Amino acid sequence: MVKVITDDSLANLPTVAIAAKIDAMAAQGKGRDLLDYLPEQFYGYHGRSSGEINRIKGYTFAAFLKTGLPDEAIPFVLDELENGLDAYLVAGAARALRGLNHALPAASSYLIKAFYNMLFMDDALSFESFNVKYPLSSYTTPLSEILETMKWLKVEDKHTLDALEKVYAVHQNILSKSAKTLLLETIELSRPHISVENDCCAIPLHAPVHTFIHKRRMRREVQEQVRLEDQDEQALSYNDFFTSGFTVLIFFYTRCDNPNKCSLSVSRFSRLQYLLEEKRLNQIRLAGITYDAGYDVSSRLKSYGDNRGFAFNRQQRFFRVTSGFETLRSYLNLGVNYAGSVVNNHAIELYILDKKGNVKVAQTRLQWNPEEIRDILISLLSKKESVSIRKVLRIAGNTLSGILIAFFPKCPVCWAGYMSLFGAIGLQSIPYTPQLFYVVLMGMLLNLYVNYRTCRKKNIRNAFYINVLGCFLVITGYLWKFQFAIYGGIVALLISSMYINLSGIFQSLFRNKNNQRIWLSQETGRQFRSTELQDLKLK
């Protein structure tokens, strides 16, 4: 996992000083150290312009050709090839792939996308040093770097070869002489290796799926501090919307100047909305949150969604965060950075949250597919139903055991009470020693402590109070030889046991006016670790 450097001093370093650090790491072959410069949250990007960030990141990508490209950097490289529109950054990403120590045929489709992105933006540039002097004596271009990398990969699938031949047939008149030569060389080198069965487009490529560990304290801070305003200027808290079931959440902002990111994400969100309606999955909530709350007022959010086919309703809304954004940003580790209040760098981000606000799936960087997200949601819903059935069976089993424990005699006095109640035998027929009372007393206190822990976790303290009452009545009934107190204690223990074991059912039956559970669920307070549904599949 790529870490995020949190050193404030980096934000104050001149750009050339950061470039010098990159040169030093490249000279020493420290490719893994260069990973720290890739995340959008990198502190060295705070307060800088987008142009400066593109230069630093592009120069970092190019350095991987010397140091070797770690596998952890591949999603960042593919992200720029698929979505990038800056010539320097895309050229650096294409060059970085040649630092791999293994073949990556699946990258061919991303290089084709990058080729089309750069087709009318090809420009002379150099990675020889960070501060180059013009005119350039030797230079490269984004298209040259892309084609050099495709030659290095040795394209092996027919789909990519067909795409290259189409590019040459349609666009040869606008390609530079060097780009045209490289394109023809790539096509000729690829033809002997083509296999119809080896089709890279049959290889599913997914955005990296993160693993999250959510602590109760972090979740509580988000629920308490985050306040929202939707596209209709309705103010609400985080809990009002995000704790009633599964929610698909995307991040965007209306001033984004890259059509491959925010605009496309919202358009695909509209497509996902249609797919969910088609499957009658109306219980799924859809939410979009802007990175730019100061500029994206409610009217802008509504207009942005309307223009991209998103249908707003109570279950499907866009929000701006009016307070607590830094808490939410830290909770989700959002891939965004700022220069003042202006977004200067951000990733594509989609999250699927459960009813507690925990992240079940996080697809970031690479463009996500609405059909795949729909299928993941269907899988999560079916899993939830099966888990609920198992939980009901477990509650039933625990209830039965609770009833048996409550009625089972825990001491001779209780046994006498039972037998007297049913008219079977009397107290004098049971052999008893005084020391047995203290053993039973210790067992009862231990059971009381266990019940206290359980009731505290489930937030059902009334059950614990009833349990204390039952123990008190049994003990006092024994000491003062008052059988009705013993019977009352047994009944109290029975009620307490049923209360504890049936609380899960009560939680699902009784809800407050916001359709939220009155009691905390049984799992509240535990750490939650999401399971990675899919890794980036590389072949």
Coordinates of C-alpha atoms in Angstrom, one line a residue:
M1 CA 0.0 0.0 0.0
V2 CA 1.3 3.5 -0.9
K3 CA 1.8 5.6 2.1
V4 CA 1.0 9.3 2.3
I5 CA 3.8 11.6 3.5
T6 CA 2.5 14.0 6.1
D7 CA 5.5 16.4 6.3
D8 CA 4.4 20.1 6.2
S9 CA 7.9 21.2 5.3
L10 CA 7.5 19.6 1.8
A11 CA 4.7 22.1 0.9
N12 CA 7.2 25.0 1.4
L13 CA 10.0 23.5 -0.6
P14 CA 10.7 25.0 -4.1
T15 CA 9.7 22.8 -7.0
V16 CA 13.4 22.5 -8.0
A17 CA 14.3 21.2 -4.6
I18 CA 11.7 18.4 -4.8
A19 CA 13.0 17.6 -8.3
A20 CA 16.5 17.3 -6.8
K21 CA 15.2 14.8 -4.3
I22 CA 13.7 12.8 -7.2
D23 CA 17.0 12.9 -9.1
A24 CA 18.8 11.6 -6.0
M25 CA 16.4 8.7 -5.5
A26 CA 16.6 7.8 -9.2
A27 CA 20.4 7.8 -9.1
Q28 CA 20.3 5.5 -6.1
G29 CA 17.7 3.2 -7.7
K30 CA 15.2 3.9 -4.9
G31 CA 12.0 3.3 -6.9
R32 CA 10.0 2.5 -3.8
D33 CA 10.8 5.8 -2.3
L34 CA 9.4 7.5 -5.4
L35 CA 6.0 5.9 -4.6
D36 CA 5.5 8.6 -1.9
Y37 CA 5.3 11.3 -4.5
L38 CA 2.3 9.7 -6.4
P39 CA -0.8 10.1 -4.1
E40 CA -2.9 13.2 -4.5
Q41 CA -2.7 13.7 -0.8
F42 CA 1.1 14.1 -0.9
Y43 CA 1.9 17.1 1.3
G44 CA 4.4 18.4 -1.3
Y45 CA 1.4 19.2 -3.6
H46 CA -0.4 21.3 -1.0
G47 CA -0.8 24.9 -2.1
R48 CA 0.8 24.3 -5.5
S49 CA -0.7 24.9 -8.9
S50 CA -2.0 22.1 -11.1
G51 CA 0.9 22.8 -13.6
E52 CA 3.5 22.4 -10.9
I53 CA 2.0 19.2 -9.7
N54 CA 1.9 17.7 -13.2
R55 CA 5.5 18.6 -13.7
I56 CA 6.6 16.9 -10.4
K57 CA 4.5 13.8 -10.9
G58 CA 5.4 13.5 -14.6
Y59 CA 9.1 13.8 -13.7
T60 CA 8.6 11.1 -11.0
F61 CA 7.0 8.8 -13.5
A62 CA 9.9 9.2 -15.9
A63 CA 12.3 8.3 -13.1
F64 CA 10.8 4.8 -12.8
L65 CA 12.4 4.0 -16.2
K66 CA 15.8 4.1 -14.3
T67 CA 14.8 2.7 -11.0
G68 CA 12.2 0.1 -12.1
L69 CA 8.5 0.4 -11.7
P70 CA 7.1 -1.2 -8.5
D71 CA 3.7 -3.0 -8.9
E72 CA 2.2 -0.6 -6.4
A73 CA 2.7 2.2 -8.9
I74 CA 0.9 0.5 -11.7
P75 CA -2.6 1.9 -10.8
F76 CA -1.2 5.5 -10.8
V77 CA 0.4 5.0 -14.2
L78 CA -2.7 3.4 -15.7
D79 CA -4.8 6.2 -14.2
E80 CA -2.8 8.9 -16.1
L81 CA -2.8 6.9 -19.3
E82 CA -6.6 6.5 -19.2
N83 CA -7.6 9.9 -17.8
G84 CA -4.7 12.3 -18.2
L85 CA -4.8 15.2 -20.6
D86 CA -1.4 16.8 -19.7
A87 CA 1.2 16.0 -22.3
Y88 CA 4.2 15.9 -19.8
L89 CA 2.3 13.7 -17.3
V90 CA 1.0 11.2 -19.9
A91 CA 4.5 11.0 -21.6
G92 CA 6.0 10.3 -18.2
A93 CA 3.4 7.6 -17.4
A94 CA 4.0 5.9 -20.7
R95 CA 7.8 5.9 -20.1
A96 CA 7.3 4.5 -16.6
L97 CA 5.8 1.3 -17.9
R98 CA 9.1 0.4 -19.6
G99 CA 10.5 0.2 -16.1
L100 CA 8.5 -3.0 -15.4
N101 CA 10.5 -6.2 -14.9
H102 CA 7.6 -8.3 -16.3
A103 CA 5.3 -8.0 -19.3
L104 CA 1.9 -6.3 -18.9
P105 CA -0.2 -7.0 -22.0
A106 CA -3.3 -5.6 -20.3
A107 CA -1.7 -2.1 -20.4
S108 CA -2.1 -2.0 -24.2
S109 CA -5.8 -0.9 -24.0
Y110 CA -4.7 2.0 -21.6
L111 CA -2.0 3.0 -24.1
I112 CA -4.5 3.1 -26.9
K113 CA -6.7 5.4 -24.8
A114 CA -3.7 7.6 -24.0
F115 CA -2.9 7.8 -27.7
Y116 CA -6.3 9.1 -28.5
N117 CA -6.2 11.5 -25.6
M118 CA -2.9 12.9 -26.9
L119 CA -3.6 12.7 -30.7
F120 CA -4.2 16.5 -31.0
M121 CA -2.0 17.5 -28.0
D122 CA 1.3 16.1 -29.1
D123 CA 4.1 18.4 -27.9
A124 CA 7.9 18.4 -27.7
L125 CA 9.2 17.8 -24.1
S126 CA 12.2 16.4 -22.3
F127 CA 12.9 14.3 -19.2
E128 CA 16.7 14.8 -19.4
S129 CA 16.5 17.3 -16.5
F130 CA 13.7 19.1 -14.6
N131 CA 14.7 22.6 -15.8
V132 CA 15.2 22.3 -19.5
K133 CA 16.4 25.1 -21.7
Y134 CA 14.7 25.9 -25.0
P135 CA 15.1 25.4 -27.8
L136 CA 15.5 21.7 -27.1
S137 CA 18.4 20.0 -28.7
S138 CA 16.8 16.6 -28.2
Y139 CA 13.3 15.9 -27.2
T140 CA 10.5 13.3 -27.1
T141 CA 6.7 13.6 -27.4
P142 CA 3.7 11.9 -25.7
L143 CA 2.8 9.9 -28.8
S144 CA 6.5 8.8 -29.2
E145 CA 6.6 7.6 -25.6
I146 CA 3.3 5.8 -26.0
L147 CA 4.4 4.0 -29.2
E148 CA 7.8 3.2 -27.8
T149 CA 6.1 1.5 -24.8
M150 CA 3.8 -0.4 -27.1
K151 CA 6.8 -1.7 -29.1
W152 CA 8.4 -2.7 -25.8
L153 CA 5.3 -4.6 -24.7
K154 CA 5.0 -6.5 -28.1
V155 CA 1.3 -6.3 -28.6
E156 CA -0.2 -9.8 -28.7
D157 CA -3.9 -9.3 -29.0
K158 CA -5.9 -8.7 -32.2
H159 CA -8.1 -6.0 -30.7
T160 CA -5.2 -3.7 -30.0
L161 CA -3.6 -4.4 -33.4
D162 CA -6.8 -3.6 -35.1
A163 CA -7.0 -0.3 -33.1
L164 CA -3.4 0.6 -34.2
E165 CA -4.2 -0.1 -37.8
K166 CA -7.3 2.0 -37.6
V167 CA -5.3 4.9 -36.1
Y168 CA -2.8 4.7 -39.0
A169 CA -5.5 4.5 -41.6
V170 CA -7.6 7.4 -40.2
H171 CA -5.0 9.7 -38.7
Q172 CA -1.8 9.2 -40.7
N173 CA -2.0 12.6 -42.3
I174 CA -1.9 14.5 -39.0
L175 CA 0.9 12.4 -37.4
S176 CA 4.4 13.6 -37.3
K177 CA 7.0 11.8 -39.4
S178 CA 8.6 10.2 -36.3
A179 CA 5.2 9.2 -34.8
K180 CA 4.1 7.6 -38.1
T181 CA 7.4 5.7 -38.4
L182 CA 7.0 4.4 -34.8
L183 CA 3.4 3.4 -35.4
L184 CA 4.3 1.4 -38.5
E185 CA 7.2 -0.3 -36.7
T186 CA 4.9 -1.2 -33.8
I187 CA 2.3 -2.7 -36.2
E188 CA 4.9 -4.8 -38.1
L189 CA 6.5 -6.1 -34.9
S190 CA 3.1 -7.0 -33.4
R191 CA 1.7 -9.1 -36.3
P192 CA 3.8 -12.2 -35.8
H193 CA 2.8 -12.4 -32.1
I194 CA -1.0 -12.0 -32.6
S195 CA -3.2 -14.6 -31.1
V196 CA -7.0 -14.5 -31.4
E197 CA -7.3 -16.2 -28.0
N198 CA -5.0 -13.8 -26.3
D199 CA -7.4 -10.8 -26.2
C200 CA -6.5 -8.2 -23.6
C201 CA -10.0 -6.8 -23.7
A202 CA -11.3 -10.1 -22.3
I203 CA -9.2 -9.4 -19.2
P204 CA -11.3 -7.5 -16.7
L205 CA -9.4 -4.5 -15.5
H206 CA -10.7 -3.0 -12.3
A207 CA -9.8 0.0 -10.2
P208 CA -7.9 -0.9 -7.1
V209 CA -10.2 -2.0 -4.3
H210 CA -9.0 -0.7 -1.0
T211 CA -9.1 -2.4 2.4
F212 CA -10.4 -0.2 5.2
I213 CA -10.3 -0.6 9.0
H214 CA -12.9 1.5 10.6
K215 CA -12.7 2.2 14.3
R216 CA -15.7 3.2 16.3
R217 CA -14.2 6.5 17.3
M218 CA -13.5 7.6 13.7
R219 CA -17.0 6.6 12.6
R220 CA -18.6 8.5 15.5
E221 CA -16.6 11.6 14.7
V222 CA -18.0 11.6 11.1
Q223 CA -21.5 11.0 12.3
E224 CA -21.3 13.8 14.9
Q225 CA -19.3 16.4 12.9
V226 CA -20.3 16.2 9.2
R227 CA -23.1 18.4 8.1
L228 CA -24.5 18.4 4.6
E229 CA -26.7 20.5 2.3
D230 CA -28.3 18.9 -0.7
Q231 CA -29.1 20.3 -4.2
D232 CA -32.4 21.6 -2.9
E233 CA -30.7 23.5 0.0
Q234 CA -32.0 21.1 2.6
A235 CA -29.7 20.8 5.5
L236 CA -29.1 17.4 7.2
S237 CA -26.5 15.5 9.1
Y238 CA -24.4 12.6 7.9
N239 CA -26.6 10.1 9.8
D240 CA -29.8 11.4 8.2
F241 CA -28.8 10.0 4.9
F242 CA -25.9 7.5 5.2
T243 CA -27.0 5.1 7.9
S244 CA -30.2 3.6 6.5
G245 CA -28.8 1.0 4.1
F246 CA -26.3 0.6 1.3
T247 CA -25.1 3.8 -0.3
V248 CA -23.0 4.4 -3.5
L249 CA -21.0 7.5 -3.0
I250 CA -18.9 9.4 -5.6
F251 CA -16.9 12.6 -5.3
F252 CA -16.7 15.3 -7.9
Y253 CA -16.6 19.1 -8.4
T254 CA -18.2 21.3 -11.1
R255 CA -15.1 23.2 -11.9
C256 CA -13.2 20.1 -12.9
D257 CA -11.5 20.7 -16.3
N258 CA -10.9 17.1 -17.1
P259 CA -13.9 15.5 -18.9
N260 CA -12.5 12.0 -18.2
K261 CA -13.0 12.5 -14.5
C262 CA -15.8 14.4 -12.8
S263 CA -18.1 14.9 -15.8
L264 CA -17.8 11.3 -16.9
S265 CA -18.2 10.0 -13.4
V266 CA -21.5 11.8 -12.9
S267 CA -22.7 10.7 -16.4
R268 CA -21.9 7.1 -15.4
F269 CA -23.7 7.7 -12.1
S270 CA -26.8 8.5 -14.1
R271 CA -26.3 5.2 -16.0
L272 CA -26.0 3.3 -12.7
Q273 CA -29.2 5.0 -11.4
Y274 CA -31.0 3.6 -14.5
L275 CA -29.6 0.1 -14.0
L276 CA -30.7 0.0 -10.4
E277 CA -34.2 1.2 -11.2
E278 CA -34.3 -1.5 -13.9
K279 CA -33.5 -4.2 -11.3
R280 CA -35.9 -2.5 -8.8
L281 CA -33.1 -1.9 -6.3
N282 CA -34.8 1.2 -4.9
Q283 CA -33.4 0.6 -1.4
I284 CA -29.9 1.6 -2.7
R285 CA -29.1 5.2 -2.1
L286 CA -26.9 7.3 -4.5
A287 CA -25.0 10.3 -3.3
G288 CA -22.5 12.6 -4.8
I289 CA -20.4 15.0 -2.7
T290 CA -18.4 17.9 -4.1
Y291 CA -14.8 18.5 -3.3
D292 CA -15.5 22.2 -3.7
A293 CA -18.2 23.2 -1.2
G294 CA -17.3 26.9 -1.3
Y295 CA -18.1 27.2 -5.0
D296 CA -20.6 24.4 -5.6
V297 CA -23.7 25.8 -4.1
S298 CA -26.9 23.9 -4.2
S299 CA -28.1 25.4 -7.5
R300 CA -24.8 24.5 -9.2
L301 CA -25.0 20.9 -7.9
K302 CA -28.6 20.6 -9.2
S303 CA -27.7 22.0 -12.6
Y304 CA -24.6 19.8 -13.0
G305 CA -26.6 16.7 -12.2
D306 CA -29.6 17.7 -14.4
N307 CA -27.3 18.3 -17.4
R308 CA -25.9 14.8 -17.1
G309 CA -29.2 13.0 -16.8
F310 CA -29.2 12.4 -13.0
A311 CA -32.7 12.2 -11.5
F312 CA -32.9 13.7 -8.0
N313 CA -35.2 12.3 -5.3
R314 CA -35.0 11.7 -1.6
Q315 CA -32.9 8.6 -2.0
Q316 CA -30.6 10.1 -4.7
R317 CA -28.9 13.4 -4.0
F318 CA -25.9 15.6 -4.4
F319 CA -24.3 17.3 -1.4
R320 CA -21.9 19.9 -0.3
V321 CA -20.3 19.5 3.1
T322 CA -21.0 22.6 5.2
S323 CA -19.0 21.5 8.2
G324 CA -16.7 18.5 9.0
F325 CA -15.2 18.0 5.6
E326 CA -11.7 17.4 7.0
T327 CA -13.1 14.7 9.2
L328 CA -14.7 13.0 6.2
R329 CA -11.6 13.5 4.2
S330 CA -9.5 11.8 6.8
Y331 CA -12.1 9.0 7.3
L332 CA -12.1 8.0 3.7
N333 CA -8.5 9.1 2.9
L334 CA -9.8 11.1 0.0
G335 CA -7.5 11.5 -3.0
V336 CA -7.7 15.3 -3.3
N337 CA -5.5 18.3 -2.6
Y338 CA -5.9 22.0 -2.6
A339 CA -4.2 25.3 -3.3
G340 CA -6.1 27.5 -0.9
S341 CA -9.7 26.7 -1.5
V342 CA -9.2 25.5 -5.1
V343 CA -8.8 21.9 -6.0
N344 CA -5.4 21.4 -7.6
N345 CA -5.3 17.6 -7.8
H346 CA -7.8 14.8 -7.4
A347 CA -8.6 11.2 -8.3
I348 CA -11.7 9.3 -9.5
E349 CA -13.4 8.0 -6.3
L350 CA -16.4 5.7 -5.8
Y351 CA -17.3 4.1 -2.5
I352 CA -20.0 1.6 -1.4
L353 CA -21.0 2.2 2.2
D354 CA -23.0 -0.1 4.5
K355 CA -25.7 1.2 6.9
K356 CA -23.0 2.0 9.5
G357 CA -21.0 4.1 7.1
N358 CA -18.3 1.5 6.7
V359 CA -16.7 1.2 3.3
K360 CA -17.5 -2.2 1.7
V361 CA -16.0 -1.4 -1.7
A362 CA -13.7 1.5 -2.8
Q363 CA -12.9 1.8 -6.5
T364 CA -10.6 4.7 -7.2
R365 CA -8.3 6.1 -10.0
L366 CA -9.4 4.0 -12.9
Q367 CA -12.8 4.6 -14.5
W368 CA -15.5 2.4 -13.0
N369 CA -18.1 0.5 -14.9
P370 CA -21.8 1.0 -14.0
E371 CA -22.7 -2.6 -14.8
E372 CA -20.0 -4.0 -12.6
I373 CA -21.1 -1.7 -9.7
R374 CA -24.6 -2.9 -10.1
D375 CA -23.5 -6.6 -9.9
I376 CA -21.4 -5.9 -6.8
L377 CA -24.4 -4.3 -5.1
I378 CA -26.6 -7.3 -6.0
S379 CA -23.9 -9.6 -4.5
L380 CA -23.7 -7.5 -1.3
L381 CA -27.5 -7.5 -0.9
S382 CA -27.7 -11.3 -1.4
K383 CA -24.9 -11.8 1.1
K384 CA -26.7 -9.5 3.6
E385 CA -29.9 -11.6 3.3
S386 CA -28.0 -14.9 4.0
V387 CA -26.2 -13.4 7.0
S388 CA -29.6 -12.2 8.4
I389 CA -31.0 -15.7 8.1
R390 CA -28.0 -17.1 10.0
K391 CA -28.3 -14.4 12.6
V392 CA -32.0 -15.2 13.2
L393 CA -31.1 -18.9 13.7
R394 CA -28.3 -18.0 16.1
I395 CA -30.6 -15.7 18.1
A396 CA -33.1 -18.6 18.3
G397 CA -30.4 -20.9 19.5
N398 CA -29.2 -18.5 22.1
T399 CA -32.7 -17.8 23.3
L400 CA -33.3 -21.5 23.8
S401 CA -30.0 -21.9 25.7
G402 CA -30.9 -18.8 27.7
I403 CA -34.2 -20.3 28.8
L404 CA -32.5 -23.5 29.8
I405 CA -29.9 -21.7 31.8
A406 CA -32.5 -19.5 33.4
F407 CA -34.5 -22.5 34.6
F408 CA -31.6 -24.8 35.3
P409 CA -30.9 -24.8 39.1
K410 CA -27.7 -22.9 39.8
C411 CA -27.7 -23.9 43.5
P412 CA -29.5 -26.2 46.0
V413 CA -31.8 -23.4 47.0
C414 CA -32.9 -22.8 43.4
W415 CA -33.4 -26.5 42.9
A416 CA -35.6 -26.6 46.0
G417 CA -37.6 -23.7 44.6
Y418 CA -38.2 -25.5 41.3
M419 CA -39.1 -28.8 43.0
S420 CA -41.4 -27.0 45.5
L421 CA -43.0 -25.2 42.6
F422 CA -43.9 -28.4 40.9
G423 CA -44.6 -30.3 44.1
A424 CA -42.0 -32.9 43.5
I425 CA -39.7 -32.9 46.5
G426 CA -38.8 -30.7 49.5
L427 CA -35.7 -28.7 50.5
Q428 CA -34.6 -31.2 53.2
S429 CA -34.1 -34.0 50.5
I430 CA -31.2 -32.3 48.9
P431 CA -27.7 -32.8 50.4
Y432 CA -26.0 -29.5 50.9
T433 CA -22.8 -28.2 52.5
P434 CA -22.3 -24.5 53.6
Q435 CA -19.2 -24.2 51.4
L436 CA -21.3 -24.8 48.3
F437 CA -23.1 -21.5 48.8
Y438 CA -19.8 -19.5 48.2
V439 CA -19.0 -21.5 45.1
V440 CA -22.5 -20.8 43.7
L441 CA -22.2 -17.2 44.7
M442 CA -18.8 -16.8 42.8
G443 CA -20.4 -18.4 39.8
M444 CA -23.4 -16.1 40.0
L445 CA -21.2 -13.0 40.2
L446 CA -19.0 -14.2 37.3
N447 CA -22.2 -14.7 35.2
L448 CA -23.3 -11.2 36.3
Y449 CA -20.1 -9.7 35.0
V450 CA -20.3 -11.5 31.6
N451 CA -23.9 -10.2 31.3
Y452 CA -22.8 -6.7 32.1
R453 CA -20.2 -6.8 29.3
T454 CA -22.8 -8.1 26.8
C455 CA -25.5 -5.6 27.8
R456 CA -23.0 -2.7 27.6
K457 CA -21.9 -3.8 24.1
K458 CA -25.5 -4.1 22.9
N459 CA -26.6 -0.9 24.8
I460 CA -29.4 -2.8 26.7
R461 CA -28.7 -1.9 30.3
N462 CA -32.2 -2.6 31.4
A463 CA -31.5 -6.3 30.9
F464 CA -28.5 -6.0 33.2
Y465 CA -30.6 -4.3 35.9
I466 CA -33.1 -7.1 35.7
N467 CA -30.3 -9.7 36.0
V468 CA -29.0 -7.9 39.1
L469 CA -32.5 -8.0 40.6
G470 CA -32.8 -11.7 39.9
C471 CA -29.5 -12.4 41.6
F472 CA -30.4 -10.2 44.6
L473 CA -33.7 -12.0 45.0
V474 CA -32.2 -15.5 44.8
I475 CA -29.5 -14.6 47.4
T476 CA -31.8 -12.9 49.8
G477 CA -34.4 -15.6 49.5
Y478 CA -31.8 -18.1 50.4
L479 CA -30.4 -16.1 53.4
W480 CA -33.8 -15.3 54.8
K481 CA -35.4 -18.6 53.7
F482 CA -38.1 -16.8 51.6
Q483 CA -39.1 -19.0 48.8
F484 CA -41.2 -16.5 46.9
A485 CA -38.1 -14.3 46.6
I486 CA -36.3 -17.3 45.0
Y487 CA -39.2 -17.8 42.6
G488 CA -39.2 -14.1 41.7
G489 CA -35.4 -14.2 41.2
I490 CA -35.7 -17.2 38.8
V491 CA -38.4 -15.3 36.8
A492 CA -36.2 -12.2 36.7
L493 CA -33.2 -14.3 35.5
L494 CA -35.5 -15.8 32.8
I495 CA -36.6 -12.3 31.6
S496 CA -33.0 -11.0 31.6
S497 CA -31.8 -14.0 29.5
M498 CA -34.6 -13.6 27.0
Y499 CA -34.0 -9.8 26.9
I500 CA -30.3 -10.3 26.0
N501 CA -30.8 -13.0 23.5
L502 CA -33.8 -11.5 21.7
S503 CA -32.5 -8.0 21.6
G504 CA -31.4 -8.5 18.0
I505 CA -35.0 -9.2 16.9
F506 CA -36.3 -6.2 18.8
Q507 CA -33.7 -4.0 17.0
S508 CA -35.1 -5.0 13.6
L509 CA -38.7 -4.5 14.8
F510 CA -38.5 -1.1 16.5
R511 CA -37.1 1.9 14.7
N512 CA -37.2 5.6 15.3
K513 CA -38.8 8.2 13.1
N514 CA -35.7 8.5 10.9
N515 CA -35.8 4.7 10.2
Q516 CA -32.7 4.2 12.3
R517 CA -32.3 1.5 15.0
I518 CA -33.0 2.6 18.5
W519 CA -30.4 0.3 20.0
L520 CA -26.9 -0.1 18.7
S521 CA -26.3 -3.3 16.8
Q522 CA -24.4 -6.2 18.2
E523 CA -21.3 -5.5 16.2
T524 CA -21.0 -1.9 17.3
G525 CA -17.6 -1.2 18.7
R526 CA -15.8 -3.9 16.8
Q527 CA -13.2 -3.2 14.2
F528 CA -14.5 -3.8 10.7
R529 CA -12.2 -5.0 8.0
S530 CA -13.7 -5.1 4.5
T531 CA -12.8 -7.9 2.2
E532 CA -11.1 -7.1 -1.1
L533 CA -13.6 -8.1 -3.7
Q534 CA -11.3 -7.9 -6.6
D535 CA -7.7 -7.0 -7.2
L536 CA -6.3 -5.3 -10.2
K537 CA -6.1 -8.2 -12.6
L538 CA -2.9 -8.2 -14.5
K539 CA -1.7 -10.7 -17.0

